[in-house]
Short mmCIF file of C-alpha atoms in Angstrom, two decimals:
data_model
loop_
_atom_site.label_atom_id
_atom_site.label_comp_id
_atom_site.label_asym_id
_atom_site.label_seq_id
_atom_site.Cartn_x
_atom_site.Cartn_y
_atom_site.Cartn_z
CA MET K 1 0.00 0.00 0.00
CA THR K 2 1.44 3.35 -1.00
CA GLN K 3 1.73 6.37 1.19
CA GLU K 4 -0.68 8.24 -1.12
CA ALA K 5 -3.44 5.78 -0.19
CA HIS K 6 -3.34 7.12 3.37
CA VAL K 7 -3.80 10.80 2.49
CA THR K 8 -7.06 11.97 4.10
CA GLN K 9 -9.11 14.63 2.36
CA GLY K 10 -11.23 17.13 4.27
CA PRO K 11 -10.67 19.52 7.17
CA LEU K 12 -8.03 19.10 9.86
CA THR K 13 -9.73 18.03 13.10
CA THR K 14 -9.04 17.46 16.76
CA GLU K 15 -8.76 13.91 18.03
CA ALA K 16 -12.48 14.08 18.81
CA GLY K 17 -13.22 14.94 15.17
CA ALA K 18 -14.05 18.65 15.56
CA PRO K 19 -12.66 20.88 12.77
CA VAL K 20 -9.61 23.01 13.61
CA ALA K 21 -10.13 26.63 12.57
CA ASP K 22 -6.50 27.81 12.85
CA ASN K 23 -3.46 25.54 13.04
CA GLN K 24 -0.97 28.40 12.68
CA ASN K 25 -1.79 30.65 15.64
CA SER K 26 -2.66 29.70 19.20
CA GLU K 27 -5.55 31.47 20.94
CA THR K 28 -4.52 34.43 23.09
CA ALA K 29 -6.08 37.11 25.27
CA GLY K 30 -5.88 39.79 22.63
CA ALA K 31 -3.09 40.35 20.11
CA GLY K 32 0.22 39.74 21.90
CA GLY K 33 -1.51 38.55 25.08
CA PRO K 34 -1.01 35.30 27.01
CA VAL K 35 -2.24 32.00 25.58
CA LEU K 36 -5.63 30.82 26.81
CA VAL K 37 -6.13 27.46 28.48
CA GLN K 38 -9.37 27.12 26.55
CA ASP K 39 -7.40 26.52 23.31
CA GLN K 40 -8.03 22.79 23.31
CA ALA K 41 -6.50 22.24 19.86
CA LEU K 42 -3.21 23.62 21.19
CA LEU K 43 -3.28 21.70 24.48
CA GLU K 44 -4.28 18.46 22.80
CA LYS K 45 -1.51 18.82 20.24
CA LEU K 46 1.19 19.56 22.82
CA ALA K 47 -0.02 16.86 25.19
CA HIS K 48 0.06 14.26 22.42
CA PHE K 49 3.51 15.40 21.33
CA ASN K 50 4.83 14.95 24.88
CA ARG K 51 3.67 11.35 24.77
CA GLU K 52 4.78 10.37 21.29
CA ARG K 53 7.58 8.21 22.64
CA ILE K 54 7.20 5.20 24.85
CA PRO K 55 10.04 4.02 27.08
CA GLU K 56 12.71 2.58 24.83
CA ARG K 57 13.76 -1.01 25.23
CA ILE K 58 16.41 -1.51 27.91
CA VAL K 59 18.25 -3.74 25.42
CA HIS K 60 17.77 -3.92 21.65
CA ALA K 61 16.49 -0.33 21.60
CA ARG K 62 18.01 0.54 18.24
CA GLY K 63 16.11 -1.43 15.62
CA ALA K 64 14.82 -1.79 12.07
CA GLY K 65 12.22 -4.16 10.72
CA ALA K 66 10.42 -5.51 7.66
CA TYR K 67 7.64 -7.90 6.73
CA GLY K 68 8.16 -10.98 4.64
CA THR K 69 7.32 -14.60 4.02
CA PHE K 70 8.65 -17.92 5.19
CA THR K 71 8.31 -20.74 2.67
CA LEU K 72 8.70 -24.36 3.78
CA THR K 73 10.87 -26.34 1.35
CA ARG K 74 11.17 -29.64 3.22
CA ASP K 75 8.71 -31.94 4.97
CA VAL K 76 9.50 -31.76 8.69
CA SER K 77 6.37 -33.50 10.00
CA GLN K 78 8.50 -36.36 11.32
CA TRP K 79 9.83 -33.89 13.91
CA THR K 80 7.06 -31.33 14.57
CA ARG K 81 3.28 -31.04 14.29
CA ALA K 82 3.35 -27.25 13.88
CA LYS K 83 0.88 -26.49 11.06
CA PHE K 84 2.95 -23.76 9.45
CA LEU K 85 5.66 -26.44 9.00
CA SER K 86 3.27 -29.08 7.72
CA GLU K 87 3.34 -28.83 3.92
CA VAL K 88 6.14 -28.20 1.42
CA GLY K 89 5.52 -24.91 -0.36
CA LYS K 90 3.41 -23.48 2.45
CA GLN K 91 4.00 -19.76 3.07
CA THR K 92 3.65 -17.89 6.36
CA GLU K 93 3.69 -14.12 6.78
CA THR K 94 6.52 -12.88 9.00
CA PHE K 95 7.87 -9.72 10.61
CA LEU K 96 11.59 -9.49 11.37
CA ARG K 97 13.13 -6.91 13.69
CA PHE K 98 16.90 -6.39 13.67
CA SER K 99 18.60 -4.50 16.50
CA THR K 100 21.79 -3.73 18.30
CA VAL K 101 21.96 -4.81 21.95
CA ALA K 102 23.72 -2.19 24.03
CA GLY K 103 23.09 1.13 22.29
CA ASN K 104 20.17 3.42 22.97
CA LEU K 105 17.54 4.49 20.44
CA GLY K 106 19.72 7.28 19.05
CA SER K 107 22.95 5.29 18.71
CA ALA K 108 24.67 4.48 15.42
CA ASP K 109 24.11 1.29 13.46
CA ALA K 110 27.72 0.51 12.51
CA VAL K 111 29.04 -0.50 15.94
CA ARG K 112 30.61 -3.63 17.39
CA ASP K 113 27.67 -5.29 19.06
CA PRO K 114 25.58 -8.43 18.60
CA ARG K 115 22.50 -7.96 16.43
CA GLY K 116 19.08 -9.07 17.56
CA PHE K 117 17.24 -11.26 15.03
CA ALA K 118 13.64 -11.37 16.29
CA LEU K 119 11.24 -13.14 13.93
CA LYS K 120 7.45 -13.30 14.25
CA PHE K 121 5.57 -15.96 12.28
CA TYR K 122 1.87 -15.09 11.83
CA THR K 123 0.67 -18.72 11.79
CA GLU K 124 -2.87 -20.10 11.66
CA GLU K 125 -2.36 -21.45 15.18
CA GLY K 126 -1.26 -18.10 16.61
CA ASN K 127 1.93 -16.09 16.49
CA TYR K 128 5.22 -17.90 16.94
CA ASP K 129 8.12 -15.67 18.02
CA LEU K 130 11.70 -16.81 17.51
CA VAL K 131 13.90 -14.34 19.37
CA GLY K 132 17.58 -14.79 18.56
CA ASN K 133 20.76 -13.01 17.49
CA ASN K 134 23.25 -12.94 14.64
CA THR K 135 25.53 -15.16 16.73
CA PRO K 136 24.82 -18.79 17.65
CA VAL K 137 25.97 -18.27 21.26
CA PHE K 138 25.70 -15.66 24.02
CA PHE K 139 27.82 -14.24 26.85
CA ILE K 140 26.15 -16.00 29.78
CA LYS K 141 24.22 -19.21 30.43
CA ASP K 142 21.85 -18.24 33.26
CA ALA K 143 19.27 -15.44 33.15
CA ILE K 144 20.00 -14.43 36.75
CA LYS K 145 23.22 -12.83 35.44
CA PHE K 146 21.55 -10.95 32.59
CA PRO K 147 20.81 -7.64 34.40
CA ASP K 148 24.39 -7.54 35.69
CA PHE K 149 25.79 -8.21 32.22
CA ILE K 150 23.68 -5.51 30.60
CA HIS K 151 24.63 -3.01 33.33
CA THR K 152 28.27 -3.45 32.27
CA GLN K 153 27.41 -2.69 28.64
CA LYS K 154 25.29 0.37 29.38
CA ARG K 155 26.32 3.77 30.65
CA ASP K 156 27.93 3.79 34.09
CA PRO K 157 25.58 5.44 36.61
CA TYR K 158 28.37 7.76 37.79
CA THR K 159 30.28 8.64 34.61
CA GLY K 160 27.37 8.43 32.17
CA SER K 161 29.57 6.56 29.68
CA GLN K 162 30.28 2.96 28.83
CA GLU K 163 33.37 2.03 30.83
CA ALA K 164 36.00 -0.47 29.71
CA ASP K 165 36.63 -1.30 33.38
CA ASN K 166 33.05 -2.47 33.84
CA VAL K 167 32.94 -4.47 30.62
CA TRP K 168 36.21 -6.35 31.13
CA ASP K 169 35.77 -6.76 34.86
CA PHE K 170 32.55 -8.66 34.24
CA TRP K 171 33.83 -10.64 31.25
CA GLY K 172 37.02 -11.52 33.09
CA LEU K 173 35.06 -12.76 36.10
CA SER K 174 32.62 -14.63 33.81
CA PRO K 175 34.85 -16.96 31.77
CA GLU K 176 31.77 -18.48 30.10
CA SER K 177 31.68 -15.27 28.00
CA THR K 178 34.99 -16.09 26.26
CA HIS K 179 33.34 -17.85 23.29
CA GLN K 180 30.91 -15.03 22.50
CA VAL K 181 33.55 -12.34 23.04
CA THR K 182 35.76 -14.11 20.50
CA TRP K 183 32.87 -13.99 18.04
CA LEU K 184 32.14 -10.35 18.81
CA PHE K 185 35.69 -9.07 18.31
CA GLY K 186 36.26 -11.15 15.19
CA ASP K 187 35.38 -10.04 11.68
CA ARG K 188 31.66 -10.72 12.11
CA GLY K 189 31.37 -8.34 15.06
CA ILE K 190 30.32 -5.45 12.78
CA PRO K 191 28.11 -6.54 9.86
CA ALA K 192 28.31 -4.37 6.75
CA THR K 193 24.50 -4.39 6.51
CA LEU K 194 21.59 -6.21 8.09
CA ARG K 195 21.18 -8.11 4.84
CA HIS K 196 24.70 -9.50 4.89
CA MET K 197 24.65 -11.38 8.18
CA ASN K 198 23.27 -14.67 9.46
CA GLY K 199 20.61 -15.09 12.12
CA TYR K 200 20.29 -17.78 14.76
CA GLY K 201 17.63 -18.91 17.19
CA SER K 202 20.66 -19.35 19.50
CA HIS K 203 18.69 -21.23 22.17
CA THR K 204 17.72 -24.87 21.99
CA PHE K 205 13.99 -25.46 21.51
CA GLN K 206 11.68 -28.45 21.61
CA TRP K 207 9.93 -29.87 18.57
CA ASN K 208 7.34 -32.60 19.07
CA ASN K 209 5.45 -34.59 16.45
CA GLU K 210 1.95 -36.11 16.26
CA ALA K 211 3.19 -39.26 17.98
CA GLY K 212 4.45 -37.23 20.94
CA GLU K 213 8.14 -37.84 20.16
CA VAL K 214 10.49 -35.08 21.33
CA PHE K 215 13.41 -33.55 19.45
CA TRP K 216 15.74 -30.70 20.37
CA VAL K 217 16.29 -28.13 17.64
CA LYS K 218 18.53 -25.18 16.83
CA TYR K 219 17.64 -22.67 14.07
CA HIS K 220 20.05 -21.15 11.55
CA PHE K 221 19.24 -18.41 9.01
CA LYS K 222 22.04 -18.24 6.43
CA THR K 223 22.11 -15.04 4.41
CA ASP K 224 21.70 -15.53 0.67
CA GLN K 225 23.44 -12.20 0.07
CA GLY K 226 26.72 -13.51 1.45
CA ILE K 227 28.55 -12.45 4.60
CA LYS K 228 29.98 -8.94 4.49
CA ASN K 229 31.56 -7.13 7.43
CA LEU K 230 33.17 -3.84 8.32
CA THR K 231 36.60 -3.34 9.83
CA GLN K 232 36.76 -1.21 12.94
CA GLU K 233 38.14 1.69 10.93
CA GLU K 234 35.39 1.43 8.30
CA ALA K 235 32.74 1.23 11.01
CA ASN K 236 34.08 4.25 12.88
CA LYS K 237 33.93 6.32 9.70
CA LEU K 238 30.48 5.10 8.68
CA ALA K 239 28.97 5.55 12.15
CA GLY K 240 30.06 9.19 12.12
CA GLU K 241 28.95 9.91 8.56
CA ASP K 242 25.69 7.94 8.49
CA PRO K 243 24.42 6.72 11.89
CA ASP K 244 21.35 5.22 10.17
CA SER K 245 23.35 3.21 7.62
CA HIS K 246 21.90 -0.24 8.34
CA GLN K 247 18.31 0.89 8.63
CA ARG K 248 18.58 2.91 5.42
CA ASP K 249 20.21 0.06 3.50
CA LEU K 250 17.46 -2.40 4.45
CA ARG K 251 14.64 -0.01 3.59
CA GLU K 252 16.13 1.08 0.27
CA ALA K 253 16.94 -2.48 -0.81
CA ILE K 254 13.31 -3.48 -0.32
CA GLU K 255 12.11 -0.32 -2.08
CA ARG K 256 14.30 -1.28 -5.08
CA GLY K 257 12.77 -4.75 -5.14
CA GLU K 258 16.04 -6.37 -4.02
CA PHE K 259 14.36 -8.50 -1.40
CA PRO K 260 16.88 -9.96 1.07
CA SER K 261 16.52 -13.64 1.86
CA TRP K 262 17.92 -16.27 4.17
CA THR K 263 18.11 -20.04 3.79
CA VAL K 264 16.61 -21.59 6.91
CA GLN K 265 18.30 -24.62 8.45
CA VAL K 266 17.81 -26.64 11.62
CA GLN K 267 19.94 -28.97 13.67
CA ILE K 268 17.90 -31.84 15.10
CA MET K 269 18.85 -33.88 18.17
CA PRO K 270 16.65 -36.79 19.31
CA ALA K 271 15.73 -36.15 22.94
CA ALA K 272 17.30 -39.39 24.13
CA GLU K 273 20.76 -38.23 23.01
CA ALA K 274 20.80 -35.05 25.09
CA ALA K 275 21.83 -36.59 28.41
CA THR K 276 25.04 -38.12 27.05
CA TYR K 277 26.00 -35.50 24.47
CA ARG K 278 29.58 -34.27 24.92
CA PHE K 279 28.41 -30.69 25.54
CA ASN K 280 25.41 -29.56 27.53
CA PRO K 281 22.96 -29.10 24.64
CA PHE K 282 21.05 -26.43 26.57
CA ASP K 283 24.08 -24.20 27.30
CA LEU K 284 23.69 -20.92 25.38
CA THR K 285 27.47 -20.37 25.41
CA LYS K 286 27.99 -23.52 23.31
CA VAL K 287 27.21 -24.58 19.75
CA TRP K 288 26.42 -28.07 18.48
CA PRO K 289 29.33 -28.80 16.10
CA HIS K 290 28.01 -29.48 12.62
CA GLU K 291 29.84 -32.79 12.38
CA ASP K 292 27.67 -34.00 15.28
CA TYR K 293 24.34 -32.65 13.99
CA PRO K 294 24.55 -31.45 10.37
CA PRO K 295 22.22 -28.53 9.52
CA ILE K 296 19.17 -29.55 7.48
CA GLU K 297 17.69 -27.05 5.03
CA ILE K 298 13.95 -26.59 5.60
CA GLY K 299 12.91 -23.27 4.11
CA LYS K 300 13.44 -19.80 2.78
CA LEU K 301 12.84 -16.48 4.54
CA GLU K 302 12.36 -13.38 2.37
CA LEU K 303 11.75 -9.77 3.41
CA ASN K 304 9.62 -7.94 0.87
CA ARG K 305 7.62 -5.15 2.54
CA ASN K 306 8.72 -2.15 4.58
CA PRO K 307 6.77 -0.87 7.58
CA GLU K 308 4.69 2.21 6.83
CA ASN K 309 5.26 3.71 10.27
CA ILE K 310 8.43 2.94 12.23
CA PHE K 311 6.94 3.79 15.61
CA ALA K 312 3.75 1.77 15.18
CA GLU K 313 5.37 -1.27 13.61
CA VAL K 314 9.01 -1.37 14.76
CA GLU K 315 9.08 0.41 18.11
CA GLN K 316 5.74 -0.99 19.30
CA SER K 317 6.38 -4.48 17.96
CA ILE K 318 6.73 -7.01 20.74
CA PHE K 319 8.43 -10.40 20.68
CA SER K 320 8.47 -13.05 23.35
CA PRO K 321 10.12 -16.48 23.26
CA ALA K 322 7.09 -17.66 25.27
CA HIS K 323 4.93 -17.26 22.15
CA PHE K 324 4.87 -20.88 20.99
CA VAL K 325 2.46 -22.83 18.78
CA PRO K 326 1.47 -26.52 18.97
CA GLY K 327 4.47 -28.69 18.16
CA ILE K 328 7.10 -26.22 19.43
CA GLY K 329 8.13 -25.48 23.01
CA PRO K 330 10.93 -24.53 25.41
CA SER K 331 13.97 -26.45 26.57
CA PRO K 332 15.73 -26.49 29.98
CA ASP K 333 18.10 -23.76 28.69
CA LYS K 334 18.32 -21.51 31.77
CA MET K 335 18.71 -18.34 29.70
CA LEU K 336 15.65 -19.24 27.66
CA GLN K 337 13.68 -20.06 30.80
CA GLY K 338 14.34 -16.57 32.19
CA ARG K 339 13.47 -14.93 28.89
CA LEU K 340 10.11 -16.70 28.80
CA PHE K 341 9.11 -14.32 31.60
CA ALA K 342 11.31 -11.30 31.03
CA TYR K 343 10.39 -10.43 27.45
CA GLY K 344 6.64 -10.43 27.97
CA ASP K 345 7.01 -8.52 31.22
CA ALA K 346 9.16 -5.87 29.52
CA HIS K 347 6.50 -5.31 26.86
CA ARG K 348 3.68 -5.12 29.37
CA TYR K 349 5.59 -2.32 31.10
CA ARG K 350 6.86 -0.57 27.98
CA VAL K 351 3.98 -0.76 25.49
CA GLY K 352 1.10 -1.74 27.77
CA ILE K 353 -1.02 -4.68 28.84
CA ASN K 354 -2.89 -4.62 25.51
CA ALA K 355 0.16 -4.36 23.25
CA ASP K 356 -1.02 -7.54 21.53
CA HIS K 357 -4.00 -5.56 20.13
CA LEU K 358 -1.72 -3.51 17.87
CA PRO K 359 -1.74 -4.57 14.20
CA VAL K 360 1.94 -5.58 14.12
CA ASN K 361 1.52 -7.80 17.18
CA ARG K 362 -1.89 -9.40 16.84
CA PRO K 363 -2.32 -12.70 14.96
CA HIS K 364 -2.81 -12.22 11.22
CA ALA K 365 -3.85 -15.75 10.20
CA THR K 366 -6.20 -16.41 13.12
CA GLU K 367 -7.73 -14.43 16.00
CA ALA K 368 -6.89 -14.25 19.68
CA ARG K 369 -9.69 -15.48 21.96
CA THR K 370 -9.01 -14.66 25.60
CA ASN K 371 -10.94 -13.61 28.69
CA SER K 372 -8.62 -10.67 29.38
CA ARG K 373 -10.45 -7.35 29.45
CA ASP K 374 -9.91 -3.66 30.05
CA GLY K 375 -6.61 -1.95 30.83
CA PHE K 376 -4.76 0.76 28.93
CA LEU K 377 -5.61 0.85 25.19
CA TYR K 378 -8.25 -1.89 25.45
CA ASP K 379 -10.17 -1.73 22.16
CA GLY K 380 -13.48 -3.25 23.22
CA ARG K 381 -13.09 -6.15 20.83
CA HIS K 382 -15.01 -8.61 23.03
CA LYS K 383 -18.20 -6.51 23.10
CA GLY K 384 -20.71 -8.31 25.36
CA ALA K 385 -19.01 -11.71 25.48
CA LYS K 386 -18.54 -13.33 28.90
CA ASN K 387 -15.10 -12.94 30.42
CA TYR K 388 -14.75 -16.24 32.28
CA GLU K 389 -14.22 -19.92 31.51
CA PRO K 390 -15.90 -22.34 31.67
CA ASN K 391 -19.19 -20.73 30.63
CA SER K 392 -22.39 -21.93 28.98
CA PHE K 393 -22.66 -19.00 26.56
CA GLY K 394 -20.48 -20.41 23.79
CA GLY K 395 -17.19 -18.98 25.03
CA PRO K 396 -13.77 -20.36 24.01
CA ARG K 397 -12.69 -23.59 25.68
CA GLN K 398 -9.40 -25.30 26.46
CA THR K 399 -8.09 -27.90 23.98
CA ASP K 400 -6.77 -30.41 26.56
CA ARG K 401 -3.64 -30.84 24.41
CA PRO K 402 -0.45 -29.04 25.52
CA LEU K 403 1.65 -27.27 22.92
CA TRP K 404 4.77 -29.24 23.91
CA GLN K 405 5.66 -32.47 25.62
CA PRO K 406 6.44 -32.65 29.35
CA LEU K 407 9.98 -33.27 30.57
CA PRO K 408 10.88 -35.60 33.43
CA VAL K 409 12.52 -33.89 36.42
CA THR K 410 14.26 -35.27 39.51
CA GLY K 411 15.99 -33.97 42.63
CA GLY K 412 15.38 -31.30 45.20
CA THR K 413 14.74 -27.64 44.60
CA GLY K 414 17.69 -25.29 44.96
CA ASN K 415 20.06 -22.93 43.16
CA HIS K 416 21.67 -25.52 40.93
CA GLU K 417 24.28 -25.13 38.24
CA ALA K 418 23.31 -26.73 34.96
CA PRO K 419 24.55 -30.35 34.62
CA SER K 420 28.09 -30.67 33.28
CA HIS K 421 28.79 -32.88 30.28
CA ALA K 422 31.98 -34.67 29.23
CA GLU K 423 33.62 -31.84 27.27
CA ASP K 424 32.00 -28.88 29.00
CA ASN K 425 34.28 -26.03 29.98
CA ASP K 426 34.22 -22.32 29.32
CA PHE K 427 37.11 -22.23 26.87
CA VAL K 428 37.13 -25.22 24.52
CA GLN K 429 34.77 -23.80 21.90
CA ALA K 430 36.37 -20.35 22.02
CA GLY K 431 39.70 -22.02 21.29
CA ASN K 432 38.17 -24.06 18.48
CA LEU K 433 36.76 -20.88 16.94
CA TYR K 434 40.11 -19.08 17.17
CA ARG K 435 41.89 -21.94 15.41
CA LEU K 436 39.34 -21.79 12.56
CA PHE K 437 40.34 -18.21 11.76
CA SER K 438 42.83 -17.39 9.04
CA GLU K 439 46.02 -15.57 10.02
CA ASP K 440 44.56 -12.25 8.87
CA GLU K 441 41.37 -12.88 10.85
CA LYS K 442 43.41 -13.69 13.95
CA SER K 443 45.41 -10.49 13.57
CA ARG K 444 42.28 -8.36 13.33
CA LEU K 445 40.75 -10.17 16.31
CA ILE K 446 43.84 -9.48 18.43
CA GLU K 447 43.90 -5.84 17.34
CA ASN K 448 40.21 -5.33 18.16
CA LEU K 449 40.47 -6.97 21.58
CA ALA K 450 43.73 -5.26 22.52
CA GLY K 451 42.40 -1.82 21.63
CA PHE K 452 39.53 -2.23 24.09
CA ILE K 453 41.39 -4.05 26.89
CA ALA K 454 44.13 -1.39 26.78
CA GLN K 455 41.54 1.15 27.96
CA VAL K 456 41.11 -0.69 31.28
CA SER K 457 42.54 1.30 34.19
CA ARG K 458 43.58 -1.61 36.43
CA ASP K 459 46.25 -4.18 35.56
CA ASP K 460 44.50 -7.00 37.43
CA ILE K 461 41.31 -6.58 35.38
CA ALA K 462 43.28 -6.53 32.13
CA GLU K 463 45.32 -9.60 33.10
CA ARG K 464 42.25 -11.57 34.15
CA ALA K 465 40.61 -10.78 30.81
CA ILE K 466 43.68 -11.86 28.86
CA ASN K 467 43.98 -15.06 30.88
CA ASN K 468 40.56 -16.25 29.70
CA PHE K 469 41.77 -16.10 26.09
CA ARG K 470 45.06 -17.72 27.12
CA GLN K 471 43.10 -20.70 28.44
CA ALA K 472 41.16 -20.92 25.18
CA ASP K 473 44.37 -21.09 23.14
CA GLY K 474 47.96 -20.48 24.14
CA ASP K 475 48.83 -18.57 20.99
CA PHE K 476 45.67 -16.49 21.37
CA GLY K 477 46.64 -15.41 24.88
CA LYS K 478 50.29 -14.82 24.09
CA ARG K 479 49.59 -12.58 21.12
CA LEU K 480 46.86 -10.69 22.95
CA GLU K 481 49.09 -10.06 25.97
CA ALA K 482 51.84 -8.64 23.78
CA ALA K 483 49.41 -6.41 21.90
CA VAL K 484 47.89 -5.03 25.09
CA GLN K 485 51.31 -4.38 26.63
CA ALA K 486 52.41 -2.51 23.50
CA LEU K 487 49.37 -0.24 23.71
CA ARG K 488 49.63 0.29 27.46
CA GLY K 489 53.34 1.06 27.31
#
């Protein structure tokens, strides 16, 4: 739909529909006199303007989005009963929001930061949200550490700036972050555009089929445009010259008809294999090596329509990993478990209890039938229907079939670490990743890390940070130590 289609003919009105006589001059007590409180057009306009922004997201505030389609190219019914994955060739409308993690709403796009990759499928069984990143792993493995981690990435409450001391103090004391930090400071830490990067579900999720069999799954979205990245120098220049570079590139590509696409793959693990797998399959700081579980191509994601209003459709869009559909569910991943609560709670605070009523958030291929009523922005959709269940007035009823299969649990309650598997430690996969890099990639990684660590004010924090990389790979640590010492004099 074009912008011209939304042009409204007729007189300018107030929000109540009354015509506005003069939109150029406010009402005053005589020429040059004070403005009158009775000028409701003025007060309404100013009051609305003051409220045109909602609280920005604490994380992932800086974002861009587009609508598209997911097309299934492989029969996956042996693993899941989700209807949108039930028939080869079936298409599902989607909305994808990209974002940086640490920066605020006004920050630049071309910065070294993970990119959020939040995908909403508007399925006939309700909306399914897959909330991931452009990296297959993350910095921490338990949601209880998430607020602390984000505090280190945000502005210090005293200085008002991001502080290298805070960042490296936390990462050094949290060796589980070593794998993700190696990703972040490598070549893929600053994508050239949003179109030229991969996406990942990152977490492990449950798929279950009609027979009730359970499988663990990881999602991969491989860019069909090819991977392209920026060096730190290129990013610094671009961020200063065009802070909106990534958002502009995505919008203009779609306007030109150059629709970006991603090949969708999954890794599938039969549930029975999880307990004895060499790594904890639910640890967000680990990947499943492809030689263990080769990615299987299942579909194509294409973005082909821009939002018509960024605020309404990008800023007010909400995503929650708790939005599942039949055949898909959570895993014991402790980061995922925390996010099942935290994302929905953030949106209820930020956008409001009825955020799901907004067009970008409500189901497109079915309708929501709940007994929730009232609250801010309630649209009266239920009219005179009863707001309780069970009822004898034809209200919606439960299906008696859970969306996912139950998991057996044992042991006492308590603050438990996740179970350790045979090859679990905080450094092995970071070392494996380092050794995959070419010599040029290693050099750039060392340069990027050293430039940031050298800003740390205390030697013990810098040494602890370096030691994590030393444990991942001896050469990695040795070269990084030398580079930091050269910069610190």
